Each structure stands twice: as C-alpha cells, then as structure tokens.
Amino acid sequence: MSKASVQFMITNEHKRKLFALGYGQDEVEMMEPALAMSVLKREMRRPWGDRPMPENWKRKNYQQITKRSGGDGGFLKGVLILGVVAAGAYFLLDHFKDARQKNIW
C-alpha cells in the first residue's frame, strides 16, 4: 500500500523548471505547490497566453503570506540593512581598537 503525499513547497529546482515552461516569477511564487507538481509532471507550458494566472491556481493564503513577509522583499531589505549596520559596527570597533593601541584615544 502506498502513501499519498502532498507537496507543500516549490523548490528552487521546481522553480527553474516552471520558468523554463514559461511561468513568471510572480506566478511561481503564487502557485499552489500541488498544482505546480502536476504542471511539472505533465510538462505543461503556461496555458493562458497573455492573461493573468487564474485565481484558482493561486495559493489560498498567498495574500497573507506576502503581507507577513513584506511582500515587496521586506525581509531581504531587512537582512541587507542589518548586514550594513553590522559591517559599520565592525569597522567602528576595529577603528577604535586601533586608536586605543596607538594611544590616540
């Protein structure tokens, strides 16, 4: 007896294959993972031409996910800002350490 499995995420490899089939970045991010697996299994190219992806292909909680994560790359912006602040702090601490060693401060 086999167990049924439900895909709950789209991996980077899946995304690469979906892009090759003509799906856009936003569409892949919004797509139901189980549907994405079905599309990949059938190697189905983007079927609706220039029209937007149908609502029933989108994750039910997609709007909630994007609001929580910032939706516009808010998380990545936060990480970038944190990195810049950390680099600045490291520079300042290193500068003050050098100044103390030279008895400038």
Short mmCIF file of N, CA and C in Angstrom, two decimals:
data_model
loop_
_atom_site.label_atom_id
_atom_site.label_comp_id
_atom_site.label_asym_id
_atom_site.label_seq_id
_atom_site.Cartn_x
_atom_site.Cartn_y
_atom_site.Cartn_z
N MET A 1 0.84 -1.17 0.00
CA MET A 1 0.00 0.00 0.00
C MET A 1 0.90 1.24 0.00
N SER A 2 0.59 2.18 -0.88
CA SER A 2 1.40 3.40 -0.96
C SER A 2 0.72 4.53 -0.21
N LYS A 3 1.55 5.43 0.28
CA LYS A 3 1.04 6.58 1.00
C LYS A 3 0.89 7.75 0.02
N ALA A 4 -0.16 8.51 0.17
CA ALA A 4 -0.34 9.71 -0.64
C ALA A 4 0.50 10.82 -0.03
N SER A 5 1.09 11.65 -0.87
CA SER A 5 1.86 12.77 -0.35
C SER A 5 1.36 14.05 -0.99
N VAL A 6 1.45 15.12 -0.24
CA VAL A 6 1.03 16.43 -0.72
C VAL A 6 2.25 17.33 -0.72
N GLN A 7 2.48 17.96 -1.85
CA GLN A 7 3.60 18.88 -1.97
C GLN A 7 3.24 20.17 -1.25
N PHE A 8 4.07 20.63 -0.34
CA PHE A 8 3.75 21.85 0.40
C PHE A 8 4.69 23.00 0.09
N MET A 9 5.70 22.77 -0.74
CA MET A 9 6.57 23.87 -1.15
C MET A 9 7.12 23.61 -2.54
N ILE A 10 7.52 24.68 -3.19
CA ILE A 10 8.11 24.61 -4.52
C ILE A 10 9.60 24.87 -4.35
N THR A 11 10.42 23.89 -4.68
CA THR A 11 11.87 24.01 -4.50
C THR A 11 12.47 24.88 -5.61
N ASN A 12 13.73 25.26 -5.44
CA ASN A 12 14.42 26.04 -6.47
C ASN A 12 14.50 25.27 -7.78
N GLU A 13 14.69 23.97 -7.70
CA GLU A 13 14.73 23.14 -8.92
C GLU A 13 13.37 23.17 -9.62
N HIS A 14 12.29 23.06 -8.84
CA HIS A 14 10.94 23.15 -9.41
C HIS A 14 10.74 24.51 -10.08
N LYS A 15 11.17 25.57 -9.39
CA LYS A 15 11.02 26.92 -9.93
C LYS A 15 11.74 27.05 -11.27
N ARG A 16 12.96 26.54 -11.33
CA ARG A 16 13.74 26.61 -12.57
C ARG A 16 12.99 25.95 -13.72
N LYS A 17 12.39 24.79 -13.44
CA LYS A 17 11.65 24.07 -14.48
C LYS A 17 10.38 24.82 -14.87
N LEU A 18 9.70 25.42 -13.89
CA LEU A 18 8.49 26.20 -14.19
C LEU A 18 8.83 27.43 -15.03
N PHE A 19 9.94 28.09 -14.73
CA PHE A 19 10.37 29.24 -15.53
C PHE A 19 10.61 28.79 -16.98
N ALA A 20 11.25 27.63 -17.14
CA ALA A 20 11.53 27.11 -18.48
C ALA A 20 10.23 26.79 -19.24
N LEU A 21 9.16 26.50 -18.51
CA LEU A 21 7.87 26.22 -19.14
C LEU A 21 7.07 27.50 -19.42
N GLY A 22 7.64 28.66 -19.09
CA GLY A 22 7.01 29.92 -19.43
C GLY A 22 6.28 30.63 -18.31
N TYR A 23 6.31 30.08 -17.11
CA TYR A 23 5.66 30.71 -15.96
C TYR A 23 6.57 31.81 -15.42
N GLY A 24 5.97 32.92 -15.00
CA GLY A 24 6.74 34.05 -14.48
C GLY A 24 7.06 33.90 -13.00
N GLN A 25 7.97 34.74 -12.53
CA GLN A 25 8.40 34.72 -11.13
C GLN A 25 7.22 34.85 -10.17
N ASP A 26 6.36 35.86 -10.40
CA ASP A 26 5.21 36.07 -9.52
C ASP A 26 4.25 34.89 -9.56
N GLU A 27 4.05 34.33 -10.74
CA GLU A 27 3.14 33.20 -10.88
C GLU A 27 3.65 31.99 -10.11
N VAL A 28 4.94 31.75 -10.19
CA VAL A 28 5.53 30.60 -9.49
C VAL A 28 5.41 30.80 -7.98
N GLU A 29 5.62 32.03 -7.51
CA GLU A 29 5.52 32.31 -6.08
C GLU A 29 4.09 32.15 -5.58
N MET A 30 3.11 32.48 -6.43
CA MET A 30 1.70 32.41 -6.02
C MET A 30 1.08 31.02 -6.22
N MET A 31 1.71 30.17 -7.03
CA MET A 31 1.11 28.90 -7.44
C MET A 31 0.99 27.91 -6.28
N GLU A 32 -0.12 27.21 -6.27
CA GLU A 32 -0.32 26.11 -5.30
C GLU A 32 0.76 25.06 -5.55
N PRO A 33 1.53 24.65 -4.53
CA PRO A 33 2.59 23.66 -4.73
C PRO A 33 2.10 22.34 -5.36
N ALA A 34 0.95 21.85 -4.93
CA ALA A 34 0.44 20.59 -5.50
C ALA A 34 0.15 20.76 -6.99
N LEU A 35 -0.37 21.92 -7.36
CA LEU A 35 -0.64 22.20 -8.76
C LEU A 35 0.67 22.32 -9.54
N ALA A 36 1.66 22.94 -8.94
CA ALA A 36 2.96 23.07 -9.59
C ALA A 36 3.54 21.69 -9.90
N MET A 37 3.37 20.74 -8.98
CA MET A 37 3.89 19.39 -9.21
C MET A 37 3.14 18.72 -10.36
N SER A 38 1.85 18.97 -10.45
CA SER A 38 1.05 18.42 -11.54
C SER A 38 1.50 19.02 -12.88
N VAL A 39 1.74 20.33 -12.89
CA VAL A 39 2.21 21.01 -14.09
C VAL A 39 3.55 20.43 -14.53
N LEU A 40 4.45 20.23 -13.57
CA LEU A 40 5.78 19.70 -13.90
C LEU A 40 5.71 18.26 -14.39
N LYS A 41 4.86 17.47 -13.76
CA LYS A 41 4.71 16.07 -14.17
C LYS A 41 4.24 15.98 -15.62
N ARG A 42 3.34 16.88 -16.01
CA ARG A 42 2.79 16.89 -17.37
C ARG A 42 3.63 17.74 -18.33
N GLU A 43 4.63 18.45 -17.79
CA GLU A 43 5.44 19.39 -18.57
C GLU A 43 4.55 20.36 -19.34
N MET A 44 3.56 20.93 -18.63
CA MET A 44 2.55 21.79 -19.25
C MET A 44 3.05 23.24 -19.31
N ARG A 45 3.19 23.73 -20.52
CA ARG A 45 3.59 25.12 -20.72
C ARG A 45 2.49 26.05 -20.24
N ARG A 46 2.82 27.28 -19.95
CA ARG A 46 1.87 28.28 -19.46
C ARG A 46 0.70 28.35 -20.44
N PRO A 47 -0.54 27.97 -20.00
CA PRO A 47 -1.64 27.78 -20.95
C PRO A 47 -2.54 28.97 -21.24
N TRP A 48 -2.41 30.09 -20.57
CA TRP A 48 -3.41 31.14 -20.73
C TRP A 48 -2.92 32.37 -21.48
N GLY A 49 -1.87 32.24 -22.26
CA GLY A 49 -1.39 33.35 -23.09
C GLY A 49 -0.97 34.56 -22.29
N ASP A 50 -1.46 35.74 -22.69
CA ASP A 50 -1.09 36.99 -22.02
C ASP A 50 -1.95 37.29 -20.80
N ARG A 51 -3.00 36.51 -20.59
CA ARG A 51 -3.89 36.75 -19.45
C ARG A 51 -3.18 36.38 -18.15
N PRO A 52 -3.60 36.97 -17.02
CA PRO A 52 -3.00 36.62 -15.73
C PRO A 52 -3.38 35.20 -15.30
N MET A 53 -2.62 34.68 -14.37
CA MET A 53 -2.88 33.34 -13.85
C MET A 53 -4.25 33.33 -13.16
N PRO A 54 -5.05 32.29 -13.43
CA PRO A 54 -6.38 32.21 -12.79
C PRO A 54 -6.28 32.13 -11.27
N GLU A 55 -7.26 32.71 -10.60
CA GLU A 55 -7.28 32.73 -9.13
C GLU A 55 -7.24 31.32 -8.53
N ASN A 56 -7.90 30.36 -9.19
CA ASN A 56 -7.93 29.01 -8.61
C ASN A 56 -6.59 28.28 -8.73
N TRP A 57 -5.61 28.87 -9.39
CA TRP A 57 -4.26 28.30 -9.44
C TRP A 57 -3.40 28.86 -8.30
N LYS A 58 -3.87 29.93 -7.67
CA LYS A 58 -3.07 30.61 -6.66
C LYS A 58 -3.27 29.99 -5.28
N ARG A 59 -2.24 30.11 -4.46
CA ARG A 59 -2.35 29.66 -3.07
C ARG A 59 -3.49 30.41 -2.39
N LYS A 60 -4.21 29.71 -1.58
CA LYS A 60 -5.35 30.33 -0.89
C LYS A 60 -4.88 31.42 0.07
N ASN A 61 -3.75 31.23 0.70
CA ASN A 61 -3.26 32.18 1.70
C ASN A 61 -2.13 33.06 1.17
N TYR A 62 -2.04 33.21 -0.16
CA TYR A 62 -0.93 33.96 -0.72
C TYR A 62 -0.88 35.40 -0.22
N GLN A 63 -2.03 36.08 -0.15
CA GLN A 63 -2.06 37.46 0.31
C GLN A 63 -1.56 37.57 1.75
N GLN A 64 -1.93 36.61 2.60
CA GLN A 64 -1.47 36.62 3.98
C GLN A 64 0.03 36.42 4.05
N ILE A 65 0.55 35.53 3.23
CA ILE A 65 1.99 35.24 3.22
C ILE A 65 2.76 36.49 2.81
N THR A 66 2.32 37.18 1.74
CA THR A 66 3.05 38.36 1.28
C THR A 66 2.95 39.50 2.26
N LYS A 67 1.82 39.67 2.93
CA LYS A 67 1.70 40.72 3.93
C LYS A 67 2.64 40.47 5.10
N ARG A 68 2.73 39.21 5.53
CA ARG A 68 3.57 38.87 6.67
C ARG A 68 5.04 39.06 6.34
N SER A 69 5.44 38.72 5.12
CA SER A 69 6.86 38.79 4.78
C SER A 69 7.25 40.15 4.21
N GLY A 70 6.31 41.05 4.08
CA GLY A 70 6.62 42.34 3.49
C GLY A 70 6.19 42.38 2.04
N GLY A 71 6.09 41.24 1.39
CA GLY A 71 5.57 41.14 0.04
C GLY A 71 6.43 41.80 -1.02
N ASP A 72 7.17 42.83 -0.65
CA ASP A 72 7.96 43.56 -1.62
C ASP A 72 9.45 43.33 -1.35
N GLY A 73 9.76 42.19 -0.79
CA GLY A 73 11.14 41.91 -0.44
C GLY A 73 11.52 42.51 0.89
N GLY A 74 10.54 42.80 1.74
CA GLY A 74 10.79 43.44 3.03
C GLY A 74 11.78 42.67 3.88
N PHE A 75 11.67 41.35 3.89
CA PHE A 75 12.59 40.53 4.68
C PHE A 75 14.01 40.70 4.17
N LEU A 76 14.17 40.63 2.83
CA LEU A 76 15.52 40.75 2.27
C LEU A 76 16.09 42.15 2.50
N LYS A 77 15.23 43.16 2.43
CA LYS A 77 15.70 44.52 2.73
C LYS A 77 16.17 44.61 4.17
N GLY A 78 15.43 43.97 5.07
CA GLY A 78 15.81 43.97 6.48
C GLY A 78 17.16 43.29 6.70
N VAL A 79 17.37 42.17 6.02
CA VAL A 79 18.64 41.45 6.13
C VAL A 79 19.78 42.31 5.60
N LEU A 80 19.53 42.99 4.47
CA LEU A 80 20.56 43.85 3.88
C LEU A 80 20.91 45.00 4.84
N ILE A 81 19.90 45.63 5.40
CA ILE A 81 20.14 46.73 6.34
C ILE A 81 20.91 46.24 7.55
N LEU A 82 20.51 45.09 8.08
CA LEU A 82 21.21 44.51 9.22
C LEU A 82 22.67 44.24 8.88
N GLY A 83 22.93 43.75 7.67
CA GLY A 83 24.31 43.50 7.24
C GLY A 83 25.12 44.77 7.17
N VAL A 84 24.52 45.84 6.65
CA VAL A 84 25.22 47.12 6.55
C VAL A 84 25.52 47.67 7.95
N VAL A 85 24.55 47.58 8.85
CA VAL A 85 24.75 48.05 10.22
C VAL A 85 25.85 47.23 10.90
N ALA A 86 25.82 45.92 10.72
CA ALA A 86 26.84 45.06 11.34
C ALA A 86 28.23 45.38 10.78
N ALA A 87 28.33 45.61 9.47
CA ALA A 87 29.62 45.94 8.86
C ALA A 87 30.12 47.28 9.39
N GLY A 88 29.21 48.24 9.53
CA GLY A 88 29.59 49.55 10.07
C GLY A 88 30.07 49.44 11.51
N ALA A 89 29.37 48.65 12.30
CA ALA A 89 29.76 48.46 13.70
C ALA A 89 31.13 47.80 13.78
N TYR A 90 31.36 46.79 12.93
CA TYR A 90 32.65 46.11 12.92
C TYR A 90 33.76 47.10 12.58
N PHE A 91 33.51 47.95 11.55
CA PHE A 91 34.50 48.95 11.15
C PHE A 91 34.82 49.90 12.30
N LEU A 92 33.77 50.40 12.97
CA LEU A 92 33.99 51.34 14.07
C LEU A 92 34.75 50.70 15.22
N LEU A 93 34.35 49.49 15.59
CA LEU A 93 35.05 48.80 16.68
C LEU A 93 36.51 48.56 16.33
N ASP A 94 36.77 48.17 15.09
CA ASP A 94 38.14 47.93 14.65
C ASP A 94 38.93 49.23 14.67
N HIS A 95 38.30 50.33 14.24
CA HIS A 95 38.95 51.64 14.23
C HIS A 95 39.31 52.08 15.65
N PHE A 96 38.35 51.93 16.60
CA PHE A 96 38.62 52.31 17.98
C PHE A 96 39.68 51.42 18.61
N LYS A 97 39.71 50.16 18.24
CA LYS A 97 40.73 49.24 18.76
C LYS A 97 42.11 49.71 18.32
N ASP A 98 42.22 50.08 17.03
CA ASP A 98 43.50 50.59 16.52
C ASP A 98 43.89 51.88 17.23
N ALA A 99 42.90 52.75 17.46
CA ALA A 99 43.17 54.03 18.11
C ALA A 99 43.65 53.81 19.55
N ARG A 100 43.05 52.86 20.24
CA ARG A 100 43.47 52.58 21.63
C ARG A 100 44.87 51.98 21.68
N GLN A 101 45.17 51.13 20.69
CA GLN A 101 46.51 50.51 20.66
C GLN A 101 47.60 51.55 20.40
N LYS A 102 47.23 52.60 19.67
CA LYS A 102 48.20 53.66 19.35
C LYS A 102 48.13 54.79 20.37
N ASN A 103 47.35 54.60 21.43
CA ASN A 103 47.16 55.60 22.49
C ASN A 103 46.64 56.94 21.94
N ILE A 104 45.86 56.88 20.85
CA ILE A 104 45.24 58.09 20.33
C ILE A 104 44.00 58.41 21.13
N TRP A 105 43.39 57.39 21.67
CA TRP A 105 42.13 57.59 22.40
C TRP A 105 42.16 57.01 23.77
#
